[in-house]
C-alpha cells in the first residue's frame, strides 16, 4: 500500500485527505474491497491522536490504482505528524499556517533564476550564482542570412537583453511571457497581501513589492519586443535550441522573428494591466507601458486580419502557434477599456466576444479568461483582500451583459471541473485523456477557474477544489512526486532545464513546476522508457532529458503562484 499526502503540508483549516493506493489487481472483486484504518501520531510520539476510516473509492482509471481515502481535516494544530496504515506503511505530514506563504515565495524566487542578461550574484543566488548571458544584439529574421556576407553592413541590430528565459531553453517568447505575467499580476491585484515577503533579489528594499520588481524585469524586456510601427515580434531565440551549456556559454545568434497579431494583442493587454499595477510605484514606467499598449492596439486596428506565426524552415525553437486571435484581441480591448474607460474598446470587446468559444481559458494559446478577470475585477476584489478602485455602478448595458456572460462561464466551467475531480480517485481535475504535454498546466489552469468561481460566489467547494489541485501537484498523485523541484521529501530534482543540466550541482534550483505526466511522450528518452500501456497518471520520469515530461516554464510557475496566493489569502477561513 502506498500513502500519499501533500508534501509541502496543509493549512490548519483546510480539507485534508490521505490517499492509500495499490495497483489494481484485476482478479479482485472491487465491490467487496474492505475499509481500512489510518492512525495519526505526533512526530516522535507513539500516542495515537486520531483514528480514521479510509473508505474504498474504487478503481481509478487514470492511474490503474485501487484507492482508499481518509479525511483527516480535524488535524488543525500546527505540527509534524506521522500517518500510519494497518500494514505499518507510514508518511510524515506537516500542518502549518504559513505553508502557502512560503510556497509562494519559493515559486516566485524561481523566476529570478530565469533572468537573462544579468549576472546572478551570490548574495541572491547562493550556490546557483552564474554569469550574465545573451548580451549580444539580435537581428531580424530577414537579415539573418546576410550575416557573414558582404551585405552584413546593412543589417540592423536590436537590443533585446533582459527578461526571463522561457523554460528549459533560452528562448524568450512574447505570448508565453504575457500569460506568465498575467497570472502573476492578476494574482497580485486580487491577493496583494499574499506577496508581502522579500524575495532577496537585487531590487529588494526599494519600496516596491518584490514580486513587482521581478515582473518588471520581464516587462522591461517585453517593451523591447515592440517595433517602431507598433507591431510586436513573436519571439527572440536562436535558430536552433542552445546546447546543454550554461547560458553564458550559449553564443548562438539571437533572432527577432516576425510579428504576430497574438503577440501584439497580448502585449497591448499586459502593458495596459502593467500600467494599472505600476502607476503607484513607477510612474515613468507605467506611462511608457500604457503608451506602448495603445501603439500595439493601433497596429492591430490597422491589421484586422489574423497574422499567425510558424517557424521558418530550419528553426526548432518553440513556435507557440495559434490559429485564431479573437480571444487575444478581446483581452486587449478589455484591459484598455479598464484603464481608459474609452467606449471604443468596450464596443470592440462586445464584437470579439461573439467569436470566442472558451471564455475561461487563461494560457498562452487562449486568453479570454483574462478578459473575464478584467471585467469582473470589482466583484472578485470584494471577496479577496484586494481593494477595488472601479466599483462604480455599471450603467452601460453592454458592460453588464459582458460581466454576466463571463461570470456564468466561470461558474459553469467550475462546475464541470468539480465533476472531473469527483471522478478521479486522487481528486485531480484531469480526465483520463488529459495527460498530455504539460498536464500540470491543465490542472493548474483549472485550479484558477475553481478559484475564480470561489471569488465570485464564496462556495466552499470551489475553494476546496483549489486545495486539492495543489495537493495533487505536491504529492497526492500516482507516482508520489512533488512536481515542484526540491519541495517535499520526494520531489523532482532533475528537471529539463539547461542550467540544471550544466551547472554540475546535482540538484535543482528549488521552486520550479515541471510539466508532469504525459501519455504521449515526445522525446526520445521518454519514448524508450515509458512502456506503452502505462496508465496516463504514471507516465512520468524525473529525468532531465525528458523534455516532454519534465521541463519547466515561467507560465507553469505563474499558475502555481496564482493558486498559492489564493490559498494564502483564504488561509484563515475554515
Ligand atoms: O508546451 C508545448 C507543447 O504543447 C508543444 O507540443 C511543444 C512542441 O512545440 O512545445 C511546448 O512548449 C515548449 C516551447 O516550445 C519552448 N519552450 C518550452 C515549452 C514547454 O515545453
Ligand atoms: Zn540569457
Short mmCIF file of N, CA and C in Angstrom, two decimals, residues 310-476:
data_model
loop_
_atom_site.label_atom_id
_atom_site.label_comp_id
_atom_site.label_asym_id
_atom_site.label_seq_id
_atom_site.Cartn_x
_atom_site.Cartn_y
_atom_site.Cartn_z
N UNK A 310 4.57 30.86 -37.68
CA UNK A 310 5.05 29.49 -37.86
C UNK A 310 6.55 29.56 -37.97
N UNK A 311 7.22 28.57 -37.40
CA UNK A 311 8.68 28.55 -37.52
C UNK A 311 9.11 28.48 -38.97
N UNK A 312 10.10 29.29 -39.35
CA UNK A 312 10.66 29.11 -40.70
C UNK A 312 11.43 27.80 -40.75
N UNK A 313 11.67 27.35 -41.94
CA UNK A 313 12.40 26.09 -42.08
C UNK A 313 13.74 26.16 -41.36
N UNK A 314 14.07 25.10 -40.69
CA UNK A 314 15.38 25.05 -40.05
C UNK A 314 15.35 25.52 -38.60
N UNK A 315 14.27 26.11 -38.20
CA UNK A 315 14.19 26.63 -36.82
C UNK A 315 13.50 25.59 -35.93
N UNK A 316 14.09 25.27 -34.80
CA UNK A 316 13.44 24.26 -33.93
C UNK A 316 13.08 24.79 -32.55
N UNK A 317 13.16 26.12 -32.37
CA UNK A 317 12.73 26.63 -31.06
C UNK A 317 11.20 26.69 -31.04
N UNK A 318 10.62 26.95 -29.89
CA UNK A 318 9.16 26.88 -29.75
C UNK A 318 8.46 27.78 -30.76
N UNK A 319 7.32 27.35 -31.28
CA UNK A 319 6.64 28.30 -32.16
C UNK A 319 5.39 28.90 -31.53
N UNK A 320 4.94 28.34 -30.42
CA UNK A 320 3.75 28.88 -29.75
C UNK A 320 2.70 29.31 -30.78
N UNK A 321 2.39 28.36 -31.65
CA UNK A 321 1.48 28.65 -32.76
C UNK A 321 0.04 28.75 -32.27
N UNK A 322 -0.75 29.49 -33.00
CA UNK A 322 -2.16 29.66 -32.67
C UNK A 322 -2.90 29.80 -33.99
N UNK A 323 -4.19 29.54 -33.98
CA UNK A 323 -4.92 29.60 -35.24
C UNK A 323 -5.94 30.73 -35.25
N UNK A 324 -5.96 31.49 -34.16
CA UNK A 324 -7.04 32.46 -34.03
C UNK A 324 -6.60 33.56 -33.06
N UNK A 325 -6.97 34.81 -33.36
CA UNK A 325 -6.52 35.89 -32.46
C UNK A 325 -7.68 36.68 -31.84
N UNK A 326 -8.90 36.20 -31.99
CA UNK A 326 -10.04 36.96 -31.47
C UNK A 326 -10.01 37.06 -29.94
N UNK A 327 -9.58 35.98 -29.30
CA UNK A 327 -9.52 36.00 -27.83
C UNK A 327 -8.42 36.96 -27.34
N UNK A 328 -7.29 37.01 -28.05
CA UNK A 328 -6.23 37.95 -27.68
C UNK A 328 -6.71 39.39 -27.87
N UNK A 329 -7.39 39.64 -28.99
CA UNK A 329 -7.92 40.99 -29.23
C UNK A 329 -8.95 41.35 -28.15
N UNK A 330 -9.75 40.36 -27.77
CA UNK A 330 -10.75 40.59 -26.72
C UNK A 330 -10.07 41.01 -25.41
N UNK A 331 -9.00 40.32 -25.06
CA UNK A 331 -8.29 40.64 -23.82
C UNK A 331 -7.70 42.06 -23.89
N UNK A 332 -7.11 42.38 -25.04
CA UNK A 332 -6.53 43.73 -25.20
C UNK A 332 -7.62 44.79 -25.04
N UNK A 333 -8.76 44.56 -25.68
CA UNK A 333 -9.86 45.54 -25.60
C UNK A 333 -10.33 45.68 -24.15
N UNK A 334 -10.45 44.54 -23.46
CA UNK A 334 -10.93 44.56 -22.07
C UNK A 334 -9.99 45.37 -21.18
N UNK A 335 -8.70 45.14 -21.31
CA UNK A 335 -7.73 45.84 -20.46
C UNK A 335 -7.67 47.33 -20.80
N UNK A 336 -7.70 47.63 -22.08
CA UNK A 336 -7.63 49.05 -22.46
C UNK A 336 -8.90 49.78 -22.04
N UNK A 337 -10.01 49.07 -22.06
CA UNK A 337 -11.25 49.69 -21.58
C UNK A 337 -11.14 49.95 -20.08
N UNK A 338 -10.59 48.99 -19.37
CA UNK A 338 -10.48 49.12 -17.92
C UNK A 338 -9.60 50.31 -17.53
N UNK A 339 -8.53 50.55 -18.28
CA UNK A 339 -7.66 51.65 -17.86
C UNK A 339 -8.06 53.01 -18.44
N UNK A 340 -8.71 53.00 -19.60
CA UNK A 340 -9.02 54.30 -20.22
C UNK A 340 -10.49 54.67 -20.07
N UNK A 341 -11.36 53.68 -19.89
CA UNK A 341 -12.80 53.94 -19.85
C UNK A 341 -13.33 54.35 -21.22
N UNK A 342 -12.50 54.25 -22.23
CA UNK A 342 -12.91 54.68 -23.57
C UNK A 342 -13.85 53.63 -24.19
N UNK A 343 -15.02 54.10 -24.57
CA UNK A 343 -16.06 53.23 -25.10
C UNK A 343 -15.68 52.43 -26.33
N UNK A 344 -14.75 52.97 -27.09
CA UNK A 344 -14.42 52.26 -28.34
C UNK A 344 -13.89 50.86 -28.02
N UNK A 345 -13.20 50.74 -26.89
CA UNK A 345 -12.67 49.42 -26.52
C UNK A 345 -13.79 48.49 -26.07
N UNK A 346 -14.77 49.06 -25.38
CA UNK A 346 -15.91 48.25 -24.94
C UNK A 346 -16.66 47.71 -26.16
N UNK A 347 -16.84 48.57 -27.14
CA UNK A 347 -17.55 48.15 -28.35
C UNK A 347 -16.78 47.00 -29.02
N UNK A 348 -15.45 47.13 -29.08
CA UNK A 348 -14.65 46.05 -29.69
C UNK A 348 -14.75 44.77 -28.88
N UNK A 349 -14.71 44.90 -27.56
CA UNK A 349 -14.80 43.69 -26.71
C UNK A 349 -16.12 42.97 -27.02
N UNK A 350 -17.19 43.75 -27.15
CA UNK A 350 -18.50 43.18 -27.45
C UNK A 350 -18.50 42.44 -28.78
N UNK A 351 -17.72 42.94 -29.70
CA UNK A 351 -17.64 42.32 -31.02
C UNK A 351 -16.80 41.02 -30.96
N UNK A 352 -15.64 41.11 -30.33
CA UNK A 352 -14.75 39.93 -30.30
C UNK A 352 -15.33 38.78 -29.48
N UNK A 353 -16.05 39.13 -28.41
CA UNK A 353 -16.53 38.08 -27.52
C UNK A 353 -17.43 37.09 -28.26
N UNK A 354 -18.11 37.60 -29.29
CA UNK A 354 -19.01 36.73 -30.07
C UNK A 354 -18.24 35.65 -30.82
N UNK A 355 -16.98 35.88 -31.04
CA UNK A 355 -16.22 34.93 -31.88
C UNK A 355 -15.38 33.97 -31.03
N UNK A 356 -15.51 34.05 -29.71
CA UNK A 356 -14.67 33.21 -28.85
C UNK A 356 -15.53 32.13 -28.21
N UNK A 357 -15.06 30.88 -28.30
CA UNK A 357 -15.90 29.82 -27.74
C UNK A 357 -15.59 29.57 -26.27
N UNK A 358 -14.32 29.60 -25.88
CA UNK A 358 -13.98 29.30 -24.49
C UNK A 358 -13.66 30.59 -23.75
N UNK A 359 -14.57 31.02 -22.91
CA UNK A 359 -14.39 32.31 -22.23
C UNK A 359 -13.62 32.20 -20.91
N UNK A 360 -13.14 31.02 -20.59
CA UNK A 360 -12.42 30.89 -19.31
C UNK A 360 -10.96 30.49 -19.47
N UNK A 361 -10.48 30.38 -20.71
CA UNK A 361 -9.10 29.91 -20.93
C UNK A 361 -8.10 30.99 -20.53
N UNK A 362 -7.01 30.56 -19.89
CA UNK A 362 -6.01 31.51 -19.42
C UNK A 362 -4.60 30.97 -19.60
N UNK A 363 -4.26 30.62 -20.82
CA UNK A 363 -2.93 30.09 -21.09
C UNK A 363 -2.27 30.90 -22.19
N UNK A 364 -1.23 30.36 -22.79
CA UNK A 364 -0.58 31.13 -23.86
C UNK A 364 -1.34 31.05 -25.18
N UNK A 365 -2.15 30.00 -25.38
CA UNK A 365 -2.90 29.89 -26.63
C UNK A 365 -4.22 30.66 -26.55
N UNK A 366 -4.94 30.45 -25.48
CA UNK A 366 -6.27 31.05 -25.36
C UNK A 366 -6.32 31.89 -24.10
N UNK A 367 -6.76 33.13 -24.27
CA UNK A 367 -6.61 34.09 -23.16
C UNK A 367 -7.90 34.79 -22.74
N UNK A 368 -9.05 34.33 -23.26
CA UNK A 368 -10.28 35.08 -23.00
C UNK A 368 -10.59 35.20 -21.50
N UNK A 369 -10.19 34.21 -20.72
CA UNK A 369 -10.45 34.27 -19.28
C UNK A 369 -9.84 35.51 -18.63
N UNK A 370 -8.71 35.96 -19.18
CA UNK A 370 -8.09 37.18 -18.63
C UNK A 370 -9.02 38.38 -18.84
N UNK A 371 -9.67 38.39 -19.98
CA UNK A 371 -10.64 39.47 -20.24
C UNK A 371 -11.75 39.38 -19.20
N UNK A 372 -12.12 38.14 -18.86
CA UNK A 372 -13.13 37.93 -17.83
C UNK A 372 -12.68 38.52 -16.50
N UNK A 373 -11.45 38.27 -16.14
CA UNK A 373 -10.93 38.84 -14.88
C UNK A 373 -10.97 40.37 -14.93
N UNK A 374 -10.64 40.91 -16.10
CA UNK A 374 -10.62 42.37 -16.21
C UNK A 374 -12.03 42.93 -15.97
N UNK A 375 -13.02 42.28 -16.58
CA UNK A 375 -14.40 42.78 -16.41
C UNK A 375 -14.95 42.52 -15.01
N UNK A 376 -14.51 41.43 -14.41
CA UNK A 376 -15.10 41.06 -13.11
C UNK A 376 -14.26 41.53 -11.92
N UNK A 377 -13.26 42.34 -12.21
CA UNK A 377 -12.31 42.75 -11.17
C UNK A 377 -12.98 43.22 -9.87
N UNK A 378 -13.93 44.13 -9.99
CA UNK A 378 -14.53 44.70 -8.78
C UNK A 378 -15.23 43.62 -7.96
N UNK A 379 -15.95 42.75 -8.64
CA UNK A 379 -16.66 41.67 -7.97
C UNK A 379 -15.70 40.73 -7.26
N UNK A 380 -14.62 40.41 -7.97
CA UNK A 380 -13.62 39.50 -7.42
C UNK A 380 -12.95 40.10 -6.19
N UNK A 381 -12.61 41.37 -6.29
CA UNK A 381 -11.89 42.00 -5.19
C UNK A 381 -12.75 42.15 -3.94
N UNK A 382 -14.05 42.19 -4.12
CA UNK A 382 -14.92 42.26 -2.95
C UNK A 382 -14.70 41.05 -2.06
N UNK A 383 -14.41 39.91 -2.67
CA UNK A 383 -14.24 38.69 -1.90
C UNK A 383 -12.80 38.35 -1.55
N UNK A 384 -11.85 39.01 -2.18
CA UNK A 384 -10.45 38.77 -1.80
C UNK A 384 -10.03 39.98 -0.99
N UNK A 385 -8.73 40.10 -0.74
CA UNK A 385 -8.32 41.25 0.07
C UNK A 385 -7.96 42.47 -0.76
N UNK A 386 -7.98 42.33 -2.07
CA UNK A 386 -7.65 43.47 -2.92
C UNK A 386 -8.74 44.53 -2.82
N UNK A 387 -8.36 45.78 -2.95
CA UNK A 387 -9.40 46.81 -2.88
C UNK A 387 -9.72 47.28 -4.28
N UNK A 388 -10.99 47.26 -4.58
CA UNK A 388 -11.41 47.64 -5.93
C UNK A 388 -11.36 49.15 -6.09
N UNK A 389 -10.84 49.57 -7.23
CA UNK A 389 -10.83 51.02 -7.49
C UNK A 389 -12.03 51.42 -8.31
N UNK A 390 -12.55 50.43 -9.01
CA UNK A 390 -13.56 50.79 -10.01
C UNK A 390 -14.92 50.18 -9.68
N UNK A 391 -15.27 50.17 -8.40
CA UNK A 391 -16.54 49.56 -8.06
C UNK A 391 -17.68 50.55 -8.26
N UNK A 392 -17.67 51.17 -9.40
CA UNK A 392 -18.73 52.11 -9.73
C UNK A 392 -19.98 51.34 -10.18
N UNK A 393 -21.08 52.03 -10.15
CA UNK A 393 -22.26 51.35 -10.64
C UNK A 393 -22.18 51.28 -12.17
N UNK A 394 -22.39 50.11 -12.69
CA UNK A 394 -22.26 49.97 -14.14
C UNK A 394 -23.62 50.23 -14.78
N UNK A 395 -23.64 51.20 -15.65
CA UNK A 395 -24.92 51.54 -16.26
C UNK A 395 -24.98 51.11 -17.72
N UNK A 396 -23.81 50.98 -18.30
CA UNK A 396 -23.77 50.59 -19.70
C UNK A 396 -24.20 49.13 -19.84
N UNK A 397 -25.28 48.92 -20.53
CA UNK A 397 -25.82 47.56 -20.67
C UNK A 397 -24.85 46.59 -21.32
N UNK A 398 -24.03 47.11 -22.22
CA UNK A 398 -23.07 46.22 -22.89
C UNK A 398 -22.09 45.64 -21.87
N UNK A 399 -21.71 46.50 -20.93
CA UNK A 399 -20.77 46.02 -19.91
C UNK A 399 -21.45 45.05 -18.95
N UNK A 400 -22.68 45.38 -18.58
CA UNK A 400 -23.42 44.49 -17.69
C UNK A 400 -23.53 43.11 -18.34
N UNK A 401 -23.82 43.10 -19.61
CA UNK A 401 -24.03 41.79 -20.24
C UNK A 401 -22.70 41.03 -20.40
N UNK A 402 -21.62 41.76 -20.64
CA UNK A 402 -20.31 41.08 -20.71
C UNK A 402 -19.96 40.46 -19.36
N UNK A 403 -20.21 41.22 -18.31
CA UNK A 403 -19.91 40.69 -16.97
C UNK A 403 -20.70 39.42 -16.68
N UNK A 404 -21.98 39.48 -16.99
CA UNK A 404 -22.83 38.31 -16.74
C UNK A 404 -22.34 37.11 -17.53
N UNK A 405 -21.97 37.40 -18.75
CA UNK A 405 -21.53 36.31 -19.61
C UNK A 405 -20.26 35.64 -19.05
N UNK A 406 -19.30 36.45 -18.64
CA UNK A 406 -18.07 35.89 -18.08
C UNK A 406 -18.35 35.17 -16.77
N UNK A 407 -19.15 35.81 -15.94
CA UNK A 407 -19.47 35.22 -14.64
C UNK A 407 -20.07 33.82 -14.83
N UNK A 408 -21.08 33.75 -15.70
CA UNK A 408 -21.72 32.46 -15.93
C UNK A 408 -20.76 31.44 -16.50
N UNK A 409 -19.87 31.89 -17.37
CA UNK A 409 -18.91 30.95 -17.96
C UNK A 409 -17.99 30.38 -16.89
N UNK A 410 -17.49 31.24 -16.01
CA UNK A 410 -16.60 30.75 -14.96
C UNK A 410 -17.33 29.75 -14.06
N UNK A 411 -18.56 30.09 -13.68
CA UNK A 411 -19.29 29.21 -12.76
C UNK A 411 -19.63 27.87 -13.42
N UNK A 412 -19.99 27.94 -14.68
CA UNK A 412 -20.33 26.72 -15.40
C UNK A 412 -19.09 25.81 -15.54
N UNK A 413 -17.98 26.43 -15.89
CA UNK A 413 -16.75 25.66 -16.07
C UNK A 413 -16.29 25.06 -14.73
N UNK A 414 -16.42 25.86 -13.66
CA UNK A 414 -16.01 25.37 -12.34
C UNK A 414 -16.83 24.16 -11.93
N UNK A 415 -18.08 24.16 -12.33
CA UNK A 415 -18.97 23.04 -12.02
C UNK A 415 -18.49 21.78 -12.75
N UNK A 416 -18.11 21.96 -14.00
CA UNK A 416 -17.59 20.83 -14.78
C UNK A 416 -16.32 20.28 -14.14
N UNK A 417 -15.49 21.21 -13.67
CA UNK A 417 -14.22 20.81 -13.07
C UNK A 417 -14.46 19.98 -11.80
N UNK A 418 -15.44 20.38 -11.01
CA UNK A 418 -15.77 19.60 -9.80
C UNK A 418 -16.14 18.17 -10.19
N UNK A 419 -16.90 18.05 -11.26
CA UNK A 419 -17.32 16.70 -11.70
C UNK A 419 -16.10 15.87 -12.10
N UNK A 420 -15.17 16.51 -12.78
CA UNK A 420 -13.96 15.79 -13.20
C UNK A 420 -13.21 15.30 -11.96
N UNK A 421 -13.10 16.19 -10.97
CA UNK A 421 -12.38 15.82 -9.75
C UNK A 421 -13.06 14.67 -9.02
N UNK A 422 -14.38 14.72 -9.00
CA UNK A 422 -15.11 13.65 -8.30
C UNK A 422 -14.83 12.29 -8.90
N UNK A 423 -14.56 12.29 -10.21
CA UNK A 423 -14.35 11.00 -10.86
C UNK A 423 -12.94 10.46 -10.72
N UNK A 424 -12.06 11.27 -10.17
CA UNK A 424 -10.67 10.84 -10.03
C UNK A 424 -10.39 10.45 -8.58
N UNK A 425 -9.81 9.29 -8.41
CA UNK A 425 -9.50 8.82 -7.06
C UNK A 425 -8.58 9.77 -6.31
N UNK A 426 -7.71 10.45 -7.05
CA UNK A 426 -6.75 11.37 -6.44
C UNK A 426 -7.28 12.80 -6.38
N UNK A 427 -8.52 13.00 -6.75
CA UNK A 427 -9.15 14.33 -6.79
C UNK A 427 -8.50 15.26 -7.82
N UNK A 428 -7.78 14.70 -8.77
CA UNK A 428 -7.14 15.57 -9.77
C UNK A 428 -8.20 16.06 -10.75
N UNK A 429 -8.09 17.31 -11.15
CA UNK A 429 -9.02 17.85 -12.14
C UNK A 429 -8.54 17.51 -13.54
N UNK A 430 -8.25 16.24 -13.74
CA UNK A 430 -7.80 15.78 -15.06
C UNK A 430 -8.58 14.53 -15.42
N UNK A 431 -9.09 14.52 -16.64
CA UNK A 431 -9.78 13.33 -17.12
C UNK A 431 -8.74 12.32 -17.61
N UNK A 432 -9.20 11.14 -17.84
CA UNK A 432 -8.34 10.07 -18.33
C UNK A 432 -7.50 10.52 -19.54
N UNK A 433 -8.09 11.36 -20.40
CA UNK A 433 -7.40 11.74 -21.64
C UNK A 433 -6.69 13.09 -21.56
N UNK A 434 -6.59 13.65 -20.39
CA UNK A 434 -6.00 14.99 -20.26
C UNK A 434 -4.50 14.98 -19.99
N UNK A 435 -3.90 13.79 -19.94
CA UNK A 435 -2.48 13.74 -19.59
C UNK A 435 -1.60 13.88 -20.83
N UNK A 436 -1.47 15.13 -21.28
CA UNK A 436 -0.60 15.41 -22.43
C UNK A 436 0.60 16.22 -21.96
N UNK A 437 1.27 16.83 -22.89
CA UNK A 437 2.45 17.65 -22.58
C UNK A 437 2.04 18.81 -21.65
N UNK A 438 2.66 18.89 -20.52
CA UNK A 438 2.28 19.96 -19.58
C UNK A 438 0.95 19.70 -18.91
N UNK A 439 0.68 18.45 -18.50
CA UNK A 439 -0.62 18.16 -17.86
C UNK A 439 -0.77 18.97 -16.57
N UNK A 440 0.34 19.27 -15.91
CA UNK A 440 0.23 20.07 -14.69
C UNK A 440 -0.32 21.47 -15.00
N UNK A 441 -0.05 21.93 -16.21
CA UNK A 441 -0.59 23.24 -16.62
C UNK A 441 -2.12 23.17 -16.73
N UNK A 442 -2.61 22.10 -17.33
CA UNK A 442 -4.06 21.95 -17.49
C UNK A 442 -4.71 21.92 -16.11
N UNK A 443 -4.10 21.14 -15.23
CA UNK A 443 -4.63 21.03 -13.86
C UNK A 443 -4.64 22.38 -13.15
N UNK A 444 -3.55 23.11 -13.25
CA UNK A 444 -3.45 24.39 -12.53
C UNK A 444 -4.33 25.47 -13.16
N UNK A 445 -4.50 25.37 -14.47
CA UNK A 445 -5.45 26.29 -15.10
C UNK A 445 -6.84 26.08 -14.53
N UNK A 446 -7.17 24.82 -14.34
CA UNK A 446 -8.49 24.51 -13.77
C UNK A 446 -8.56 24.99 -12.32
N UNK A 447 -7.44 24.90 -11.62
CA UNK A 447 -7.44 25.41 -10.24
C UNK A 447 -7.76 26.90 -10.23
N UNK A 448 -7.23 27.63 -11.21
CA UNK A 448 -7.52 29.07 -11.26
C UNK A 448 -9.01 29.33 -11.53
N UNK A 449 -9.59 28.48 -12.36
CA UNK A 449 -11.02 28.66 -12.65
C UNK A 449 -11.85 28.36 -11.40
N UNK A 450 -11.49 27.29 -10.69
CA UNK A 450 -12.20 26.99 -9.43
C UNK A 450 -12.04 28.16 -8.47
N UNK A 451 -10.83 28.69 -8.40
CA UNK A 451 -10.56 29.83 -7.51
C UNK A 451 -11.40 31.03 -7.90
N UNK A 452 -11.52 31.26 -9.19
CA UNK A 452 -12.33 32.40 -9.66
C UNK A 452 -13.79 32.20 -9.26
N UNK A 453 -14.28 30.97 -9.40
CA UNK A 453 -15.67 30.70 -9.00
C UNK A 453 -15.85 30.99 -7.51
N UNK A 454 -14.87 30.60 -6.72
CA UNK A 454 -14.98 30.89 -5.28
C UNK A 454 -15.01 32.40 -5.04
N UNK A 455 -14.20 33.12 -5.76
CA UNK A 455 -14.17 34.57 -5.60
C UNK A 455 -15.50 35.20 -6.02
N UNK A 456 -16.19 34.53 -6.93
CA UNK A 456 -17.46 35.09 -7.40
C UNK A 456 -18.65 34.72 -6.54
N UNK A 457 -18.60 33.55 -5.87
CA UNK A 457 -19.80 33.15 -5.13
C UNK A 457 -19.53 32.60 -3.73
N UNK A 458 -18.28 32.56 -3.31
CA UNK A 458 -17.90 32.14 -1.94
C UNK A 458 -18.35 30.73 -1.56
N UNK A 459 -18.60 29.87 -2.53
CA UNK A 459 -18.97 28.50 -2.15
C UNK A 459 -17.72 27.68 -1.86
N UNK A 460 -17.71 27.13 -0.64
CA UNK A 460 -16.54 26.43 -0.12
C UNK A 460 -16.00 25.33 -1.04
N UNK A 461 -16.91 24.63 -1.70
CA UNK A 461 -16.46 23.50 -2.53
C UNK A 461 -15.48 23.96 -3.61
N UNK A 462 -15.61 25.21 -4.06
CA UNK A 462 -14.68 25.70 -5.08
C UNK A 462 -13.30 25.98 -4.48
N UNK A 463 -13.30 26.47 -3.25
CA UNK A 463 -12.00 26.69 -2.58
C UNK A 463 -11.31 25.35 -2.33
N UNK A 464 -12.10 24.37 -1.91
CA UNK A 464 -11.53 23.05 -1.67
C UNK A 464 -10.99 22.44 -2.96
N UNK A 465 -11.63 22.79 -4.05
CA UNK A 465 -11.15 22.27 -5.34
C UNK A 465 -9.73 22.78 -5.60
N UNK A 466 -9.47 24.03 -5.27
CA UNK A 466 -8.13 24.58 -5.47
C UNK A 466 -7.14 23.85 -4.56
N UNK A 467 -7.53 23.67 -3.29
CA UNK A 467 -6.65 22.95 -2.35
C UNK A 467 -6.27 21.59 -2.92
N UNK A 468 -7.26 20.89 -3.46
CA UNK A 468 -6.99 19.54 -3.94
C UNK A 468 -6.08 19.52 -5.17
N UNK A 469 -6.17 20.55 -5.99
CA UNK A 469 -5.24 20.60 -7.14
C UNK A 469 -3.81 20.80 -6.65
N UNK A 470 -3.65 21.65 -5.66
CA UNK A 470 -2.30 21.84 -5.12
C UNK A 470 -1.83 20.57 -4.41
N UNK A 471 -2.76 19.86 -3.78
CA UNK A 471 -2.38 18.58 -3.16
C UNK A 471 -1.83 17.62 -4.23
N UNK A 472 -2.53 17.55 -5.35
CA UNK A 472 -2.06 16.68 -6.43
C UNK A 472 -0.66 17.09 -6.87
N UNK A 473 -0.49 18.40 -7.09
CA UNK A 473 0.80 18.90 -7.58
C UNK A 473 1.92 18.57 -6.59
N UNK A 474 1.59 18.59 -5.32
CA UNK A 474 2.62 18.47 -4.29
C UNK A 474 2.69 17.08 -3.67
N UNK A 475 2.18 16.08 -4.36
CA UNK A 475 2.41 14.72 -3.89
C UNK A 475 1.24 13.76 -3.91
N UNK A 476 0.01 14.26 -3.99
CA UNK A 476 -1.13 13.35 -3.99
C UNK A 476 -1.43 12.91 -5.43
#
